[in-house]
mmCIF file with all atom_site columns, C-alpha atoms and ligand atoms in Angstrom:
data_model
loop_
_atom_site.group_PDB
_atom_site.id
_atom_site.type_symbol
_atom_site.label_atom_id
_atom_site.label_alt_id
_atom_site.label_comp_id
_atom_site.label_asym_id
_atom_site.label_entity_id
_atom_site.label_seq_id
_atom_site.pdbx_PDB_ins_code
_atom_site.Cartn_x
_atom_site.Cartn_y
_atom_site.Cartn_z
_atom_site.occupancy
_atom_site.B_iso_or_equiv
_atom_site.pdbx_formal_charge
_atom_site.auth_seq_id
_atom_site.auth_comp_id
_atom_site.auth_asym_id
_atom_site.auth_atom_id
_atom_site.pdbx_PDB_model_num
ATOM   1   C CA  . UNK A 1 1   ? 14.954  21.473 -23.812 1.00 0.00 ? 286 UNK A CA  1
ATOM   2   C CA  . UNK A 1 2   ? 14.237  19.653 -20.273 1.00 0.00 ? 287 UNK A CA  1
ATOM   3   C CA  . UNK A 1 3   ? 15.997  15.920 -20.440 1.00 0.00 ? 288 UNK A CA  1
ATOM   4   C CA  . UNK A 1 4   ? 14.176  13.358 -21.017 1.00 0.00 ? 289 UNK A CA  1
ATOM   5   C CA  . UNK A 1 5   ? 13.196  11.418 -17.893 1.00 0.00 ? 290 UNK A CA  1
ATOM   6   C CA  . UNK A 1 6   ? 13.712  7.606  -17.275 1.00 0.00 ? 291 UNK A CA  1
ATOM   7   C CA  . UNK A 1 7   ? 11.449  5.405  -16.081 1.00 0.00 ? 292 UNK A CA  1
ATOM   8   C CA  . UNK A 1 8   ? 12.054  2.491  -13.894 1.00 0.00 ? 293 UNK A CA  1
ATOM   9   C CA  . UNK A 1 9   ? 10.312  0.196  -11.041 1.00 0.00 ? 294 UNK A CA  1
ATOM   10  C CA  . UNK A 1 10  ? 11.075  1.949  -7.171  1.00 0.00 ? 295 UNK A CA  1
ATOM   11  C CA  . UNK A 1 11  ? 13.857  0.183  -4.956  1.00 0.00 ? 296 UNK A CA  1
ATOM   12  C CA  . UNK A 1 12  ? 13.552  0.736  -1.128  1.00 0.00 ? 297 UNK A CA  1
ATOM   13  C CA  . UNK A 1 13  ? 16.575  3.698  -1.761  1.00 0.00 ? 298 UNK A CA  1
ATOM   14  C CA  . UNK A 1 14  ? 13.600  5.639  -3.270  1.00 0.00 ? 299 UNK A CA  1
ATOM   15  C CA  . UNK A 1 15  ? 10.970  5.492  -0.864  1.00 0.00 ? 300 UNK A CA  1
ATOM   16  C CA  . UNK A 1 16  ? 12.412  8.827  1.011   1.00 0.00 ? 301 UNK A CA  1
ATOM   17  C CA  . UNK A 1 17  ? 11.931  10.877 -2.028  1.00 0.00 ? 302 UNK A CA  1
ATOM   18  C CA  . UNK A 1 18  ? 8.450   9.349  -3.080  1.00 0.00 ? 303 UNK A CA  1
ATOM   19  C CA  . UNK A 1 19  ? 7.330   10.465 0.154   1.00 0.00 ? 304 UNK A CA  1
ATOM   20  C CA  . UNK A 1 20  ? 8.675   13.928 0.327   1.00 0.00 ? 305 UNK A CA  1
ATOM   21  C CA  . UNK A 1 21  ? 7.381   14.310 -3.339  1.00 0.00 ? 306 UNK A CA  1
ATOM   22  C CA  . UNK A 1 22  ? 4.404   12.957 -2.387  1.00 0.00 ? 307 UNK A CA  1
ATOM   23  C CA  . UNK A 1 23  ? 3.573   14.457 0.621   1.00 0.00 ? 308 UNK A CA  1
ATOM   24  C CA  . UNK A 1 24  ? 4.416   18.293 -0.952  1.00 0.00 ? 309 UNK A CA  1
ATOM   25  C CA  . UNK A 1 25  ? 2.421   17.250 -3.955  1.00 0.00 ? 310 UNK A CA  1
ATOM   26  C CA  . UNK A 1 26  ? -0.584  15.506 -1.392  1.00 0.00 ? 311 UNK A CA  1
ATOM   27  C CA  . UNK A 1 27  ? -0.904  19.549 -0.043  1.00 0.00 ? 312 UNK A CA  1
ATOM   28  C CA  . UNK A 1 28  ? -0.931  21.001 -3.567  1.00 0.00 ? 313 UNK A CA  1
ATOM   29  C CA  . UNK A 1 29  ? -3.467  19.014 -5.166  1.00 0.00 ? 314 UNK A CA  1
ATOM   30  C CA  . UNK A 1 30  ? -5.662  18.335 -1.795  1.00 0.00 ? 315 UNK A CA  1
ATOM   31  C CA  . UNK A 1 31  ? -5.334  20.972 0.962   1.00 0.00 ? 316 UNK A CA  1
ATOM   32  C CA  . UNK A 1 32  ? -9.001  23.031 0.897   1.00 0.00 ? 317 UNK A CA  1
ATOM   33  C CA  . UNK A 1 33  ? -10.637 20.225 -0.905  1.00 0.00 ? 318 UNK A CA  1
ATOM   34  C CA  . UNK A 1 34  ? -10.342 17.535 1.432   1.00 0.00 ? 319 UNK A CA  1
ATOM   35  C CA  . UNK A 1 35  ? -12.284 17.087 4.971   1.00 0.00 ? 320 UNK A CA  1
ATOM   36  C CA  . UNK A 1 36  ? -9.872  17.875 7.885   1.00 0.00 ? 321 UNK A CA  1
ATOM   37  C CA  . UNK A 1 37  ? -9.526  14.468 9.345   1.00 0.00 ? 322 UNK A CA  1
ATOM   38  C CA  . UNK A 1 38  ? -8.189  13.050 6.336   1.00 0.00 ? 323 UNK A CA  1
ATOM   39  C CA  . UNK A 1 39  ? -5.654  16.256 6.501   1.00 0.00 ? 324 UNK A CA  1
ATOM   40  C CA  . UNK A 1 40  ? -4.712  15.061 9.912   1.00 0.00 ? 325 UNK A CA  1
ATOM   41  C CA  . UNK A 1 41  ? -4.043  11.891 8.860   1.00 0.00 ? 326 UNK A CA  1
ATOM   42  C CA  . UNK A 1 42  ? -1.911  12.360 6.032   1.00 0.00 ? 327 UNK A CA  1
ATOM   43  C CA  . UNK A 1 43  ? 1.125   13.179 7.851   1.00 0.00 ? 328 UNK A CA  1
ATOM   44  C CA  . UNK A 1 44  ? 4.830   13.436 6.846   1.00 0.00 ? 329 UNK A CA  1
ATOM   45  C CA  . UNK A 1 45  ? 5.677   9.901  8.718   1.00 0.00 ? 330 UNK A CA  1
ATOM   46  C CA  . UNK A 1 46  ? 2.237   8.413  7.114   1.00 0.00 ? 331 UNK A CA  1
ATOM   47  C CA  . UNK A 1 47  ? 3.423   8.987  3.522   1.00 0.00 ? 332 UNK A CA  1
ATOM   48  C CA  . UNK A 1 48  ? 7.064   8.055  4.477   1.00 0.00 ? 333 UNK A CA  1
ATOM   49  C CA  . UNK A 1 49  ? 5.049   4.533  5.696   1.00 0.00 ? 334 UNK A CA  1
ATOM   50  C CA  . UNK A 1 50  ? 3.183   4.118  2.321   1.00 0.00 ? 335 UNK A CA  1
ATOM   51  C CA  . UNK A 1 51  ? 5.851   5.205  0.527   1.00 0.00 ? 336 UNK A CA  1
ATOM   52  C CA  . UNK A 1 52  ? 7.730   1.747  1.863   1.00 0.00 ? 337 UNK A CA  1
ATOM   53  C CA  . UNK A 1 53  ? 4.830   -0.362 1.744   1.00 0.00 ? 338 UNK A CA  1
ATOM   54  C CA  . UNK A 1 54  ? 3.490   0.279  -2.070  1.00 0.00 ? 339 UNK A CA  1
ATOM   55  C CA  . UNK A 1 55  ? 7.283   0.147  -3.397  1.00 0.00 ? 340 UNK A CA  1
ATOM   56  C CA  . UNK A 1 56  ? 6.296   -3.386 -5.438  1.00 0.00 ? 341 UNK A CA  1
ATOM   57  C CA  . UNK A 1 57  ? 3.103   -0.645 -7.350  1.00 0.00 ? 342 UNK A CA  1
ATOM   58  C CA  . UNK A 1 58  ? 5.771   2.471  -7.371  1.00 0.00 ? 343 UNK A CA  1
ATOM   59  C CA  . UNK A 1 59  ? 7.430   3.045  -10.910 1.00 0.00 ? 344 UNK A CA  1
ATOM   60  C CA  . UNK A 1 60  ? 10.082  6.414  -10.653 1.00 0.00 ? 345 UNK A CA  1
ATOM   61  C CA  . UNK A 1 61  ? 10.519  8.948  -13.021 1.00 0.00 ? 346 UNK A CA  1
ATOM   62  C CA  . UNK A 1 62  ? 14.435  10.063 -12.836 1.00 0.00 ? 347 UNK A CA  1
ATOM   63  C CA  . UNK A 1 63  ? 15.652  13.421 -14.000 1.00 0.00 ? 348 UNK A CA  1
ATOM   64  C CA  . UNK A 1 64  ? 19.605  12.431 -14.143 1.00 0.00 ? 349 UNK A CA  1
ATOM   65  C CA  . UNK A 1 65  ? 19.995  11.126 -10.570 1.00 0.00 ? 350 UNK A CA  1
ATOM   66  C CA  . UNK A 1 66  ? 17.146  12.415 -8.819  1.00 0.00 ? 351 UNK A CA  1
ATOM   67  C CA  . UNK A 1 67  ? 13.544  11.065 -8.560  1.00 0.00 ? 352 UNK A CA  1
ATOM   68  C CA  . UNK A 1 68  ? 11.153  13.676 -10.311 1.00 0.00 ? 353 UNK A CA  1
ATOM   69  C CA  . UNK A 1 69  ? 8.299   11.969 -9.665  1.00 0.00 ? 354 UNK A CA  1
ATOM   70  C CA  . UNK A 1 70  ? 6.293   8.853  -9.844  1.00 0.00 ? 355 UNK A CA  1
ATOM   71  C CA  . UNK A 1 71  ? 2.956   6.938  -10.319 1.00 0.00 ? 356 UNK A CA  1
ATOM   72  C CA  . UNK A 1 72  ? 1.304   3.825  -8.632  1.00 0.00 ? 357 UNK A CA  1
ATOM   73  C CA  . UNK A 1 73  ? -0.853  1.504  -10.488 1.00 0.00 ? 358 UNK A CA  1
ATOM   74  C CA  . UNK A 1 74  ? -3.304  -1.264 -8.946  1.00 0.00 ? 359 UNK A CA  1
ATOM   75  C CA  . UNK A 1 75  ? -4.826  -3.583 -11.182 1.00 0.00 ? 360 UNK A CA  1
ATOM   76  C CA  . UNK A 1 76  ? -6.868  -1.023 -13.382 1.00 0.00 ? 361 UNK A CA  1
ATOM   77  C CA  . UNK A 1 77  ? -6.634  2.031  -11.411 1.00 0.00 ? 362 UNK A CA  1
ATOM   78  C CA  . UNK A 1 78  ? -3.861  4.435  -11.863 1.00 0.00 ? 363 UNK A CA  1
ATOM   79  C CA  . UNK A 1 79  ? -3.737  5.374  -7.916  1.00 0.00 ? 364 UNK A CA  1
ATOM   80  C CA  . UNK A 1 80  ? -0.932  8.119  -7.711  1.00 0.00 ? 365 UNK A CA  1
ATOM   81  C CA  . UNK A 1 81  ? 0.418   10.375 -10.313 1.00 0.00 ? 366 UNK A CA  1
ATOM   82  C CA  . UNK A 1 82  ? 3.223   12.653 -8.416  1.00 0.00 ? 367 UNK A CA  1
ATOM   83  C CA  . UNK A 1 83  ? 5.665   15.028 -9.561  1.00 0.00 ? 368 UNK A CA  1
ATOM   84  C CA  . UNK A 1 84  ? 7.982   17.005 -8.009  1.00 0.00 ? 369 UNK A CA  1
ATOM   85  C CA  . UNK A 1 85  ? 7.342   21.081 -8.382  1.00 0.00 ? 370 UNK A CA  1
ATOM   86  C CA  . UNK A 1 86  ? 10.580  21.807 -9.842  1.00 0.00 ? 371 UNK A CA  1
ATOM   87  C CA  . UNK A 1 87  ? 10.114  19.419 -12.705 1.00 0.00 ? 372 UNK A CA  1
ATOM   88  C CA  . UNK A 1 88  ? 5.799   20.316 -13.392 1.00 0.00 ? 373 UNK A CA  1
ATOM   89  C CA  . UNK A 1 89  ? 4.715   21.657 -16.268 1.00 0.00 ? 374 UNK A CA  1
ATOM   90  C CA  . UNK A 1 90  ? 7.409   19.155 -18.268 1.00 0.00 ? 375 UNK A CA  1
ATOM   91  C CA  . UNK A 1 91  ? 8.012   15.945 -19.838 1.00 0.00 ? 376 UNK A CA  1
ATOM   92  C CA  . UNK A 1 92  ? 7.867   13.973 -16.628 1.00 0.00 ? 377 UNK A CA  1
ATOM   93  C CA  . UNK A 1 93  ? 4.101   13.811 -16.097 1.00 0.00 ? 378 UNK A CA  1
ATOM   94  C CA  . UNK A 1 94  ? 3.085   13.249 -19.586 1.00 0.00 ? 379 UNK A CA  1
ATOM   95  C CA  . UNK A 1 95  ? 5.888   10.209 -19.318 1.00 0.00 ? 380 UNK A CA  1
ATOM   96  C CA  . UNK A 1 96  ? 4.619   8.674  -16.122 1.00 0.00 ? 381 UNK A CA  1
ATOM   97  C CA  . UNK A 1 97  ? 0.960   8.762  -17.452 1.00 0.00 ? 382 UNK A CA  1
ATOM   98  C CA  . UNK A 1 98  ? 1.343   6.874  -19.974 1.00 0.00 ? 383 UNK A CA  1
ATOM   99  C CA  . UNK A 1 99  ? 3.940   4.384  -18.344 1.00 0.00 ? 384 UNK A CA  1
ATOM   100 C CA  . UNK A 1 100 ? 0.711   3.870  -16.264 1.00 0.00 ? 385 UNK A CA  1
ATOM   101 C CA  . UNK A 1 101 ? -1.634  3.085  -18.948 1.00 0.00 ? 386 UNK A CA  1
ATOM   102 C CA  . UNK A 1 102 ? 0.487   0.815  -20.301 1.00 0.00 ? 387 UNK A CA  1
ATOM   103 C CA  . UNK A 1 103 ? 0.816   -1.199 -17.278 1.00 0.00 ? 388 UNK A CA  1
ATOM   104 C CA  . UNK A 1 104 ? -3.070  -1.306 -16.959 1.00 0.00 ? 389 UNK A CA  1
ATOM   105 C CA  . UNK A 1 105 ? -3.364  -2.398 -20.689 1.00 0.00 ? 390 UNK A CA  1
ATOM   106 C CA  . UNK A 1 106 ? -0.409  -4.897 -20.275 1.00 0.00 ? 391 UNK A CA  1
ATOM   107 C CA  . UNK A 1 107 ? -2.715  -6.754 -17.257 1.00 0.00 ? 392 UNK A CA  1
ATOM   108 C CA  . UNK A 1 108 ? -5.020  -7.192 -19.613 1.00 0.00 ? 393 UNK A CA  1
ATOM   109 C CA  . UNK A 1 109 ? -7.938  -4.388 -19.020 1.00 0.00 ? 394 UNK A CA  1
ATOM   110 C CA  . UNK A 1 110 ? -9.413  -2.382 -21.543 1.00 0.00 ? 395 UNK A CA  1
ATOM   111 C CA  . UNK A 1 111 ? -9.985  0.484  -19.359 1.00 0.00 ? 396 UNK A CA  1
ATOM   112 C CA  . UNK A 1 112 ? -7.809  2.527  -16.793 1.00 0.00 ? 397 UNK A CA  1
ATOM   113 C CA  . UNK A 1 113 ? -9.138  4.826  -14.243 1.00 0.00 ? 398 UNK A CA  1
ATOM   114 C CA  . UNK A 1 114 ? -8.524  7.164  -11.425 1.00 0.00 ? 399 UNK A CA  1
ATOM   115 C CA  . UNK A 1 115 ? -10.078 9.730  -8.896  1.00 0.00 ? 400 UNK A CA  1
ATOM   116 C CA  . UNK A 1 116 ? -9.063  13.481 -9.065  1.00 0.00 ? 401 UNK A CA  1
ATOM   117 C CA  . UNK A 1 117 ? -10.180 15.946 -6.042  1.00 0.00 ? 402 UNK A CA  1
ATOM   118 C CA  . UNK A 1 118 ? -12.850 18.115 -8.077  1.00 0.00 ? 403 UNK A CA  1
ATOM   119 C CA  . UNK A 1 119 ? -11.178 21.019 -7.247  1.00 0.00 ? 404 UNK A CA  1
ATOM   120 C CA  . UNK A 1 120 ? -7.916  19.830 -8.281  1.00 0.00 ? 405 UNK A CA  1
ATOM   121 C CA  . UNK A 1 121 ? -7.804  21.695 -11.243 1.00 0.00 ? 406 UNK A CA  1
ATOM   122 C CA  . UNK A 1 122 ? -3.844  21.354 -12.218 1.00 0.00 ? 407 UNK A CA  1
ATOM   123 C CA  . UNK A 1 123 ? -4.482  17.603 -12.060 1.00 0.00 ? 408 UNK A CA  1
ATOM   124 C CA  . UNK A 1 124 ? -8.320  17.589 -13.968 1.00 0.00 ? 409 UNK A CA  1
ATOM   125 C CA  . UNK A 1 125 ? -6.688  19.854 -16.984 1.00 0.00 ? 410 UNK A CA  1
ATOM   126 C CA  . UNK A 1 126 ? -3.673  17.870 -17.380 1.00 0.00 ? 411 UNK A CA  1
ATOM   127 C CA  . UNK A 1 127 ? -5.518  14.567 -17.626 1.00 0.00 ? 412 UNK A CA  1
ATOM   128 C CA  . UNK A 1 128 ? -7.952  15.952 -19.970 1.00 0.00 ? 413 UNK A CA  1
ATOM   129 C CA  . UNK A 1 129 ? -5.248  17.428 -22.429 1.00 0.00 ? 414 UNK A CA  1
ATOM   130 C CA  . UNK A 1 130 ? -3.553  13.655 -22.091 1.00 0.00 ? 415 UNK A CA  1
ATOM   131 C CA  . UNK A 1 131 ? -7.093  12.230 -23.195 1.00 0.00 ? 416 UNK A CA  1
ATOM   132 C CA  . UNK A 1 132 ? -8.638  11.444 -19.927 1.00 0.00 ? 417 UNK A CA  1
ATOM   133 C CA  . UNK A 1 133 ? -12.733 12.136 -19.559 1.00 0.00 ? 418 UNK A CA  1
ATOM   134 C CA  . UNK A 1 134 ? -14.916 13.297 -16.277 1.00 0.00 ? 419 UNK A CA  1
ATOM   135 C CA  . UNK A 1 135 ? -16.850 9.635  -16.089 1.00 0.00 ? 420 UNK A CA  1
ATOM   136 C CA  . UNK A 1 136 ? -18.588 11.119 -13.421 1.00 0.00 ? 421 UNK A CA  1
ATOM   137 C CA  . UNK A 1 137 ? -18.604 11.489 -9.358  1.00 0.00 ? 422 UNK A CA  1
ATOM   138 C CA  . UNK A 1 138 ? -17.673 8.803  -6.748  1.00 0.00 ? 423 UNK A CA  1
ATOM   139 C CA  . UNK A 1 139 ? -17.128 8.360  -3.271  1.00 0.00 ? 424 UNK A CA  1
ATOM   140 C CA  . UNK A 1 140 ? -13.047 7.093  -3.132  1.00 0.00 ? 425 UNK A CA  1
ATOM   141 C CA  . UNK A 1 141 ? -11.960 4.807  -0.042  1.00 0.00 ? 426 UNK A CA  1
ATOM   142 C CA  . UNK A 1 142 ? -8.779  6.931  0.985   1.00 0.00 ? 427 UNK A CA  1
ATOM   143 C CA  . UNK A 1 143 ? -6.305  4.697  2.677   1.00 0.00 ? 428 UNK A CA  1
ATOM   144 C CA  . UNK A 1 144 ? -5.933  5.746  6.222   1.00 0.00 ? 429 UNK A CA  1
ATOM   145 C CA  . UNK A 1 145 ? -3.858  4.023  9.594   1.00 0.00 ? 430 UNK A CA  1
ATOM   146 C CA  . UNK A 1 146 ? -6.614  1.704  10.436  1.00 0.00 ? 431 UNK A CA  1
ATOM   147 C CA  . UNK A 1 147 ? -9.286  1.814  7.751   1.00 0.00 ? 432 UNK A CA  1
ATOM   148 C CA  . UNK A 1 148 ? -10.592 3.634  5.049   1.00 0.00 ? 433 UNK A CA  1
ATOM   149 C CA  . UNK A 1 149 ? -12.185 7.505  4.971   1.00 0.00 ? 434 UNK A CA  1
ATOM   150 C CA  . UNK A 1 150 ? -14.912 8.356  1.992   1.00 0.00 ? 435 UNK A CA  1
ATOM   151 C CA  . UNK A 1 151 ? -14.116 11.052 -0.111  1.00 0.00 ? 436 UNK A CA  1
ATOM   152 C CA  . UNK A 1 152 ? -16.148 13.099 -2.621  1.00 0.00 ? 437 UNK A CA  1
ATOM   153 C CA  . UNK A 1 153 ? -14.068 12.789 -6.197  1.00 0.00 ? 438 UNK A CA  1
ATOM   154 C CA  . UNK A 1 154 ? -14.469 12.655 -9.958  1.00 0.00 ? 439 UNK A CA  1
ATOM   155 C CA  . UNK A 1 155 ? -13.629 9.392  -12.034 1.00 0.00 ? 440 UNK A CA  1
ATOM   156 C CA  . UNK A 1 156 ? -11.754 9.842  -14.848 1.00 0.00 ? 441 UNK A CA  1
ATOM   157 C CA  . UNK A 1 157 ? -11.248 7.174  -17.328 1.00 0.00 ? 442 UNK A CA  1
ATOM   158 C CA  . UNK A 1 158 ? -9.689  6.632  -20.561 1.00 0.00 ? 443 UNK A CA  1
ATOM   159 C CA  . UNK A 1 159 ? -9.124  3.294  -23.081 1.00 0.00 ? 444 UNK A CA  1
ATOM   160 C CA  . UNK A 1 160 ? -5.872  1.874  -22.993 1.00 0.00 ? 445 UNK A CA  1
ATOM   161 C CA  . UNK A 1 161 ? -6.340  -1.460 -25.285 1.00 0.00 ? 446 UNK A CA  1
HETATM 162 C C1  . COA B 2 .   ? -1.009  16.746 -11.445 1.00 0.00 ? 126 COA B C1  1
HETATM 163 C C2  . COA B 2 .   ? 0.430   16.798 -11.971 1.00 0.00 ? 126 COA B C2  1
HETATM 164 C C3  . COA B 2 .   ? 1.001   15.404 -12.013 1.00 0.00 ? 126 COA B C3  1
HETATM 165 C C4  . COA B 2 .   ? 0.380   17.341 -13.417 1.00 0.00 ? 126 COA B C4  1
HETATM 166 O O1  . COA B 2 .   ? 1.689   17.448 -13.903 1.00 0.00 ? 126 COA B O1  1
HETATM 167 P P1  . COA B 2 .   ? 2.215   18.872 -14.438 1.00 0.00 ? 126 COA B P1  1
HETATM 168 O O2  . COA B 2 .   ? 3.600   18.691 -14.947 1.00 0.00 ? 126 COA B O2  1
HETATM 169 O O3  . COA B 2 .   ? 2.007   19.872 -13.353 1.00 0.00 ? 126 COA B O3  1
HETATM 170 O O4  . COA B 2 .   ? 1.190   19.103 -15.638 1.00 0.00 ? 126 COA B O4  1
HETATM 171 P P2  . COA B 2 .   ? 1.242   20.264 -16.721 1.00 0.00 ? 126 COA B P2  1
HETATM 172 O O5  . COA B 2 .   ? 1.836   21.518 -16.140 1.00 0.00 ? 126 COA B O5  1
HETATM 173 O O6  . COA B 2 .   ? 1.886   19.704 -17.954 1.00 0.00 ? 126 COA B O6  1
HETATM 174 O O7  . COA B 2 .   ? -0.295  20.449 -17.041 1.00 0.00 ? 126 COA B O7  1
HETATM 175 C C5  . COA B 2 .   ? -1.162  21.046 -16.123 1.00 0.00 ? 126 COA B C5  1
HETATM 176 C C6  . COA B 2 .   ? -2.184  21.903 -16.840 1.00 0.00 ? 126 COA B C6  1
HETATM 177 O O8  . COA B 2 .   ? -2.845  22.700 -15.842 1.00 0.00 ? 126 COA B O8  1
HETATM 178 C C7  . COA B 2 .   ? -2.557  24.082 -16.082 1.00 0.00 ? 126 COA B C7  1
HETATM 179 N N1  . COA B 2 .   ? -2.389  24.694 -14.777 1.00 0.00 ? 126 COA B N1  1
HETATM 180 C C8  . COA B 2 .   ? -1.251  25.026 -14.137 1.00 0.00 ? 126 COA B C8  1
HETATM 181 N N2  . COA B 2 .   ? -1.538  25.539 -12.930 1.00 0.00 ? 126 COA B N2  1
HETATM 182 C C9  . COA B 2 .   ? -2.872  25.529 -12.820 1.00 0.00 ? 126 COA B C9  1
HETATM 183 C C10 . COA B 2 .   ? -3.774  25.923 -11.810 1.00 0.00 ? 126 COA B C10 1
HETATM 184 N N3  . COA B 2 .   ? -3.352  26.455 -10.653 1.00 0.00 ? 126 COA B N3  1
HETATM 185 N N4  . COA B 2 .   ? -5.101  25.774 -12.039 1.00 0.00 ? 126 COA B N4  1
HETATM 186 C C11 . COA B 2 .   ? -5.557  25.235 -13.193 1.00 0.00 ? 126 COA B C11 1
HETATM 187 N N5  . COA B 2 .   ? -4.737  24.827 -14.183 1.00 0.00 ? 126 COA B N5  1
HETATM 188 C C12 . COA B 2 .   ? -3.412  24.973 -13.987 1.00 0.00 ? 126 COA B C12 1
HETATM 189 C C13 . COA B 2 .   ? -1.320  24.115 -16.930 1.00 0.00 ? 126 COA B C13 1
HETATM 190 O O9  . COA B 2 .   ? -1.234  25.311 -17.664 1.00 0.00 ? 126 COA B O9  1
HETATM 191 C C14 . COA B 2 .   ? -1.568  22.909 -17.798 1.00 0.00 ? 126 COA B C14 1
HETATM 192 O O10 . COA B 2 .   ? -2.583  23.154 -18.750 1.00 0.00 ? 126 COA B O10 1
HETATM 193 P P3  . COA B 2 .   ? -2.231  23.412 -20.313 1.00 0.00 ? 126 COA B P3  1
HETATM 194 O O11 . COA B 2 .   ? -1.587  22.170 -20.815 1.00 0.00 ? 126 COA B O11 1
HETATM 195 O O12 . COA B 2 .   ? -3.581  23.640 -20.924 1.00 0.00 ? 126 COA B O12 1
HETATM 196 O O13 . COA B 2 .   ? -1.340  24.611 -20.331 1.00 0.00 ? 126 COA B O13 1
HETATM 197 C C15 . COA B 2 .   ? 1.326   17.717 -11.092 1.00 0.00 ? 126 COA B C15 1
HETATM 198 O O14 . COA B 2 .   ? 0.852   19.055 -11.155 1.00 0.00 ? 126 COA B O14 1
HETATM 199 C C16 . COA B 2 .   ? 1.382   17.273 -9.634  1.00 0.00 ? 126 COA B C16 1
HETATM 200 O O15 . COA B 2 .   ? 2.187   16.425 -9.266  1.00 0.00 ? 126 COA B O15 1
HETATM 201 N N6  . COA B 2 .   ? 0.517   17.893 -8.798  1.00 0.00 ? 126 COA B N6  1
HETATM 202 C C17 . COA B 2 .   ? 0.475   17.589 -7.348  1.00 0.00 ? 126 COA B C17 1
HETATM 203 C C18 . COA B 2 .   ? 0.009   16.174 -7.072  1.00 0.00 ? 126 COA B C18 1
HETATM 204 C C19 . COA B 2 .   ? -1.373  15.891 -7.624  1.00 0.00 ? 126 COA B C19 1
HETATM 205 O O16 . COA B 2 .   ? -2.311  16.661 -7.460  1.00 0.00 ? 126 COA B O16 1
HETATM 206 N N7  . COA B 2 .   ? -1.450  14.721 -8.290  1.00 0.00 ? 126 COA B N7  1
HETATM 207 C C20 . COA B 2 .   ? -2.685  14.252 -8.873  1.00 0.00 ? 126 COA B C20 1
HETATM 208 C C21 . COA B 2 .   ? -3.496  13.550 -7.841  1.00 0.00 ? 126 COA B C21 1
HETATM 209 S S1  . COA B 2 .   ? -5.007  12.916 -8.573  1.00 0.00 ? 126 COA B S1  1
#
């Protein structure tokens, strides 16, 4: 049986491995789906930035020593739910997901949501067998150096009170 991971807020020692997971994970769930500028923008050094500046949003998953993934959470909105390829298909995503939704329901909403690439089907399935539902399309503000870039996605949402 996989151990079980640990949870706990990210410290500025993290932020490397955030944004290696993150960037490996970025190309996995995005690459194909996503229009080319955004690609171009979503460099190594870009998610080793982010990775630094969302730290205070950034809760890690920890397999023994080593950060197996992680998930950001704004307000309502579940923003990034990352895990590292040697540890998918385990107990760290299902953990992280719900660390999430209780940090929505702890601030108080009723509601959490997030946007999934359409063709990000890994992502879409999980959700759904965790309880998630397609709410519908939307046009997500991607973060970018310097301003925001529209892109095509599905909402999902699910209750959390
Ligand atoms: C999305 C993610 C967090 C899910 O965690 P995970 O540990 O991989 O999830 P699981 O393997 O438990 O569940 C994925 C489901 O998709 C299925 N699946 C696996 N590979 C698949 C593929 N290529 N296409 C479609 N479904 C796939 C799995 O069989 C499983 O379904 P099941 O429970 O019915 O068997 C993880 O894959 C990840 O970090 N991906 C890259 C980053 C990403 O895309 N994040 C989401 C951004 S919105």
């Amino acid at each position: 049986m996989s151990p079980t991971p640990q949870l706990r807020p990210a410290r500025s020692e993290d932020a490397a491995a955030v944004a290696a997971i993150w960037h490996e994970g970025w190309g996995d769930g995005h690459l194909g789906q996503v229009p080319e500028a955004l690609v171009a923008a979503r460099s190594r050094e870009s998610f080793e930035q982010r990775a630094l500046a969302r730290l205070a949003d950034t809760t890690v998953a920890l397999v023994g020593d080593e950060v197996a993934g992680f998930v950001m959470v704004t307000g309502d909105e579940v923003e990034q739910v990352y895990v590292d390829r040697g540890h998918r298909g385990g107990a760290v995503a299902p953990t992280l997901l719900a660390e999430a939704e209780r940090q929505v329901a702890a601030a108080g909403h009723q509601r959490a949501w997030l946007a999934v690439a359409p063709g990000n089907d890994r992502a879409r399935r999980f959700y759904e067998r965790q309880g998630w539902v397609d709410a519908g399309g939307l046009t997500y503000d991607a973060e970018v150096a310097g301003g925001r870039f529209p892109v095509p996605c599905r909402r999902y949402e699910k209750g959390v009170a």
